[in-house]
Coordinates of C-alpha atoms in Angstrom, one line a residue:
X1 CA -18.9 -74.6 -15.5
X2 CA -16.6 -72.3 -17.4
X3 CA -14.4 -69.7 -15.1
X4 CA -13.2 -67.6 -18.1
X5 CA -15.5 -64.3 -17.2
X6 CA -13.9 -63.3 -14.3
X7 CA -9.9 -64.0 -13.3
X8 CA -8.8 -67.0 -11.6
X9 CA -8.1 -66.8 -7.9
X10 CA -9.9 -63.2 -7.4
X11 CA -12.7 -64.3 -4.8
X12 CA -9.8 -66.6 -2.7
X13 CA -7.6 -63.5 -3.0
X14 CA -10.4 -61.3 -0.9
X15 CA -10.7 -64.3 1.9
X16 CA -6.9 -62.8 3.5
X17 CA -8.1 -59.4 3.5
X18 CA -10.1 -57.0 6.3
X19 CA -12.9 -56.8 3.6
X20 CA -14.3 -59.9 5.1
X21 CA -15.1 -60.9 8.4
X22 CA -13.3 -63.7 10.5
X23 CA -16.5 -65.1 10.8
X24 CA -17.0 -65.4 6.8
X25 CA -13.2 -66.5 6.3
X26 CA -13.7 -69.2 8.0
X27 CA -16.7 -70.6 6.7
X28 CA -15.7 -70.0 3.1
X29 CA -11.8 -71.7 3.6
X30 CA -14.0 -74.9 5.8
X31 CA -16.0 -75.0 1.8
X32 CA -12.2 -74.9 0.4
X33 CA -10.8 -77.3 2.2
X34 CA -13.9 -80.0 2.6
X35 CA -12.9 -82.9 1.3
X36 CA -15.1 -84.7 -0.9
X37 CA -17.6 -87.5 0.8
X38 CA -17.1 -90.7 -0.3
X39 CA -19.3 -92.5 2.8
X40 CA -22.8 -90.5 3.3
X41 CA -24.5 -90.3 6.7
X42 CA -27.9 -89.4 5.2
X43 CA -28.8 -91.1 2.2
X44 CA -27.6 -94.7 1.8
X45 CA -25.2 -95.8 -0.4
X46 CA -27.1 -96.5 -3.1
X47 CA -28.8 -93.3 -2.8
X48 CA -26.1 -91.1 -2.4
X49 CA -24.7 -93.0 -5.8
X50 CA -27.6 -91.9 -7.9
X51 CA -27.3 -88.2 -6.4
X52 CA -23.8 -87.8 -7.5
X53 CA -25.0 -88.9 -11.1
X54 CA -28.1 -86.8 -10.9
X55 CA -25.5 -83.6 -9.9
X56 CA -23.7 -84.3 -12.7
X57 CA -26.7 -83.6 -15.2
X58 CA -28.2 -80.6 -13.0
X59 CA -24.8 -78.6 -12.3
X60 CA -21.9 -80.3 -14.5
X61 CA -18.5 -79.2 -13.4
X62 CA -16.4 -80.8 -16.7
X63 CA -13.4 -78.7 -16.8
X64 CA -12.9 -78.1 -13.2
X65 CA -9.9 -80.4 -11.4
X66 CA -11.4 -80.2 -7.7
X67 CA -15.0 -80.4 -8.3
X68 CA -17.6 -78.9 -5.4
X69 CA -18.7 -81.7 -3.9
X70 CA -22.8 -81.2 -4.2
X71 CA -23.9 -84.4 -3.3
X72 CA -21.4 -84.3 -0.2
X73 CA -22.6 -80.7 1.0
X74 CA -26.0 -81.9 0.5
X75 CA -25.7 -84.9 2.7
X76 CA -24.2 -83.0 5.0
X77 CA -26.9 -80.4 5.2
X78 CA -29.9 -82.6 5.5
X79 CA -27.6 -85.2 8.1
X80 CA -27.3 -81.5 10.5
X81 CA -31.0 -81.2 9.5
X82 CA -30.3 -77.3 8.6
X83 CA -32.1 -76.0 5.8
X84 CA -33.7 -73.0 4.2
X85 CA -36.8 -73.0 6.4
X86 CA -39.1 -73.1 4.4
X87 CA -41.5 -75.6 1.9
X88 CA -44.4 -75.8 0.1
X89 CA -47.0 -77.0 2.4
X90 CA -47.5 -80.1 -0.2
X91 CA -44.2 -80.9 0.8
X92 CA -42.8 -83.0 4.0
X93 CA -39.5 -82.3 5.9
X94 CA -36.7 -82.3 4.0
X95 CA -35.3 -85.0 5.5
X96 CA -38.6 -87.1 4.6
X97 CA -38.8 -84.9 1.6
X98 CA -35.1 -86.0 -0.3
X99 CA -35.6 -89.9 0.6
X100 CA -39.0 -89.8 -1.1
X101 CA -37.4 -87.8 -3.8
X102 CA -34.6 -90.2 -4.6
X103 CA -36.8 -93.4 -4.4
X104 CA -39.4 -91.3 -6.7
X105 CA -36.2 -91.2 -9.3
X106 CA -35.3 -94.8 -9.4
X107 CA -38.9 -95.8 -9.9
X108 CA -39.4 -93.5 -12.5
X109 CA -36.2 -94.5 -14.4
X110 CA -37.1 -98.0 -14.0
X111 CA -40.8 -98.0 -15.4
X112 CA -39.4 -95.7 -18.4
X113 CA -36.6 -97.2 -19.4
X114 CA -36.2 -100.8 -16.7
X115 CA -32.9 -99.8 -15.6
X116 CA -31.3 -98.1 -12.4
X117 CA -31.1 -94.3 -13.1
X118 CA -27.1 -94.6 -12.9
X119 CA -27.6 -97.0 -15.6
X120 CA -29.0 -95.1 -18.4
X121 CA -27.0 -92.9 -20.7
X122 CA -27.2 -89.5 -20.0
X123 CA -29.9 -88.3 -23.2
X124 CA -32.4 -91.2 -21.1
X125 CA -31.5 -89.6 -17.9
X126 CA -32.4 -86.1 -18.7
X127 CA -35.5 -87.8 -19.8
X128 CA -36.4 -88.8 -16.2
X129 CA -35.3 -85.4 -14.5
X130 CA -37.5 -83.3 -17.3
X131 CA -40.4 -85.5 -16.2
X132 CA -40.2 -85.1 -13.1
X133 CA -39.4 -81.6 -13.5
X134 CA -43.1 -81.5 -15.3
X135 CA -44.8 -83.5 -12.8
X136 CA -45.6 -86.2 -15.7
X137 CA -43.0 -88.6 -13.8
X138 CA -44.8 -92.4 -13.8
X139 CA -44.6 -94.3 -10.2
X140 CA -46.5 -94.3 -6.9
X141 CA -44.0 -91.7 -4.8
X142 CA -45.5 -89.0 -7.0
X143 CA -48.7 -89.7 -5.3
X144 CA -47.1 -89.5 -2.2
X145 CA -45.2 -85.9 -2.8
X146 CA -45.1 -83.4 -6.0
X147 CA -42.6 -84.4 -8.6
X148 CA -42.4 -80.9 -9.7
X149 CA -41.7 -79.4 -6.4
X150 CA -39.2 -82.1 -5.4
X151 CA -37.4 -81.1 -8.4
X152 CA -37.3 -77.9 -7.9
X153 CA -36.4 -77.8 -4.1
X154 CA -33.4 -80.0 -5.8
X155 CA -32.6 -78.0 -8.3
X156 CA -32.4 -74.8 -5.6
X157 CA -30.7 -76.4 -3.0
X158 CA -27.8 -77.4 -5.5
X159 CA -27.9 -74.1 -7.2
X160 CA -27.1 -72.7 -3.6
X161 CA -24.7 -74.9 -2.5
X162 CA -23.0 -74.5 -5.6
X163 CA -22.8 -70.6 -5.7
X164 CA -22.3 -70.6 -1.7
X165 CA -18.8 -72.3 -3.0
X166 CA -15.7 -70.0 -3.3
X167 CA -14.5 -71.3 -6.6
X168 CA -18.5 -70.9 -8.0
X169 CA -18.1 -67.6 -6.9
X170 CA -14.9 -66.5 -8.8
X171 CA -17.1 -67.6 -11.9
X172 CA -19.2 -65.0 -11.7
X173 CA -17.4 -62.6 -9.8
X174 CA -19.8 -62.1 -6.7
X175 CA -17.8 -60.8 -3.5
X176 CA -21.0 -60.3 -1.1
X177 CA -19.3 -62.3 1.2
X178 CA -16.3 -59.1 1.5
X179 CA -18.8 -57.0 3.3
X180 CA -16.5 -56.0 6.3
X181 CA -15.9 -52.4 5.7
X182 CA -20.0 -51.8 3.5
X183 CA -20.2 -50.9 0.7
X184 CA -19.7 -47.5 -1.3
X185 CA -20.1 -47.9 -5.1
X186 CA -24.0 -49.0 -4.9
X187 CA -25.0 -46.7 -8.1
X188 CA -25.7 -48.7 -11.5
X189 CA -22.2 -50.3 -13.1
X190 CA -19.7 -48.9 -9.6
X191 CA -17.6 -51.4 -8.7
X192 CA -15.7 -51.3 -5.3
X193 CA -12.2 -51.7 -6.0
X194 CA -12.1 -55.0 -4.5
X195 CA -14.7 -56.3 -6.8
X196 CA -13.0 -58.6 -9.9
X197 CA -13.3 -57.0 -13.3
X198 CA -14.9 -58.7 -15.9
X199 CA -12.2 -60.0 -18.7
X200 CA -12.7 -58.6 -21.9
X201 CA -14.5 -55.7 -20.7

């Protein structure tokens, strides 16, 4: 994702400040500091593996040194069983929902192309994930759950984690989160003045 829209550093700058709430701060610096999970405690190994790869195609991160670590908040998320609560009534629990999911990927990598999804190059993975996005994925999991919606309860839950991430944040400059003291500016193109200015604007 590219950061040059907004400057560097201007949504960590607000977490110090009385716009936002100690509640918020801390949340927000825990997303900072995580450290990246390397040993899931929801998905297996294997997995947790293929989600890292599968990440890498939905939100790629190439130019930034400390990436957010999807596939860790996700595991996290679904180990704590929190969620968005909500699904399609076609859909199980999440928990039952994601293991499905990830075994509906590998078997539809493997009757496409015979090979492990982590395996294939990254034009033949897109391959799988847009047919599963269609709901034209082969394999017998599909039966079982909705390609389509398992793609796209994916897709959102990564989007969210992703934007729910300080440094995501600064790349659009969105300062919900520095709510503290409302809001006065609320008429089309009024920017508080802790809002970051766009560059080049």
């Amino acid at each position: 994702m590219r950061n040059d829209f907004y400057p560097p550093g201007s949504v960590r700058a607000l977490l110090n400040t009385d716009s936002v709430t100690p509640q918020t701060r801390d949340i927000l610096n825990g997303r900072l500091q995580k450290k990246e999970i390397i040993n899931p405690c929801f998905f297996n190994k294997e997995m947790f593996v293929t989600l890292r790869h599968i990440c890498e195609r939905l939100i790629p991160q190439p130019n930034r040194l400390h990436k957010v670590d999807l596939p860790g908040f996700l595991d996290e998320m679904l180990f704590k069983g929190e969620g968005n609560g909500w699904r399609y009534n076609q859909m199980p629990p999440d928990n039952e929902a994601f293991i499905k999911g990830m075994q509906g990927i590998e078997e539809t990598s493997k009757l496409m192309f015979d090979a492990p999804f982590i395996l294939l190059d990254i034009t033949n993975q897109d391959k799988v994930l847009h047919s599963i996005q269609k709901d034209l994925a082969p394999g017998k999991t599909w039966q079982t759950i909705p390609s389509n919606l398992f793609f796209e309860e994916l897709l959102a839950q990564l989007v969210e984690i992703y934007y729910s991430h300080p440094q995501a944040k600064e790349e659009i400059g969105e300062v919900a989160m520095a709510d503290a003291n409302g809001w006065q500016k609320i008429g089309l193109n009024e920017l508080e003045p802790r809002e970051p200015k766009a560059l080049n604007k």
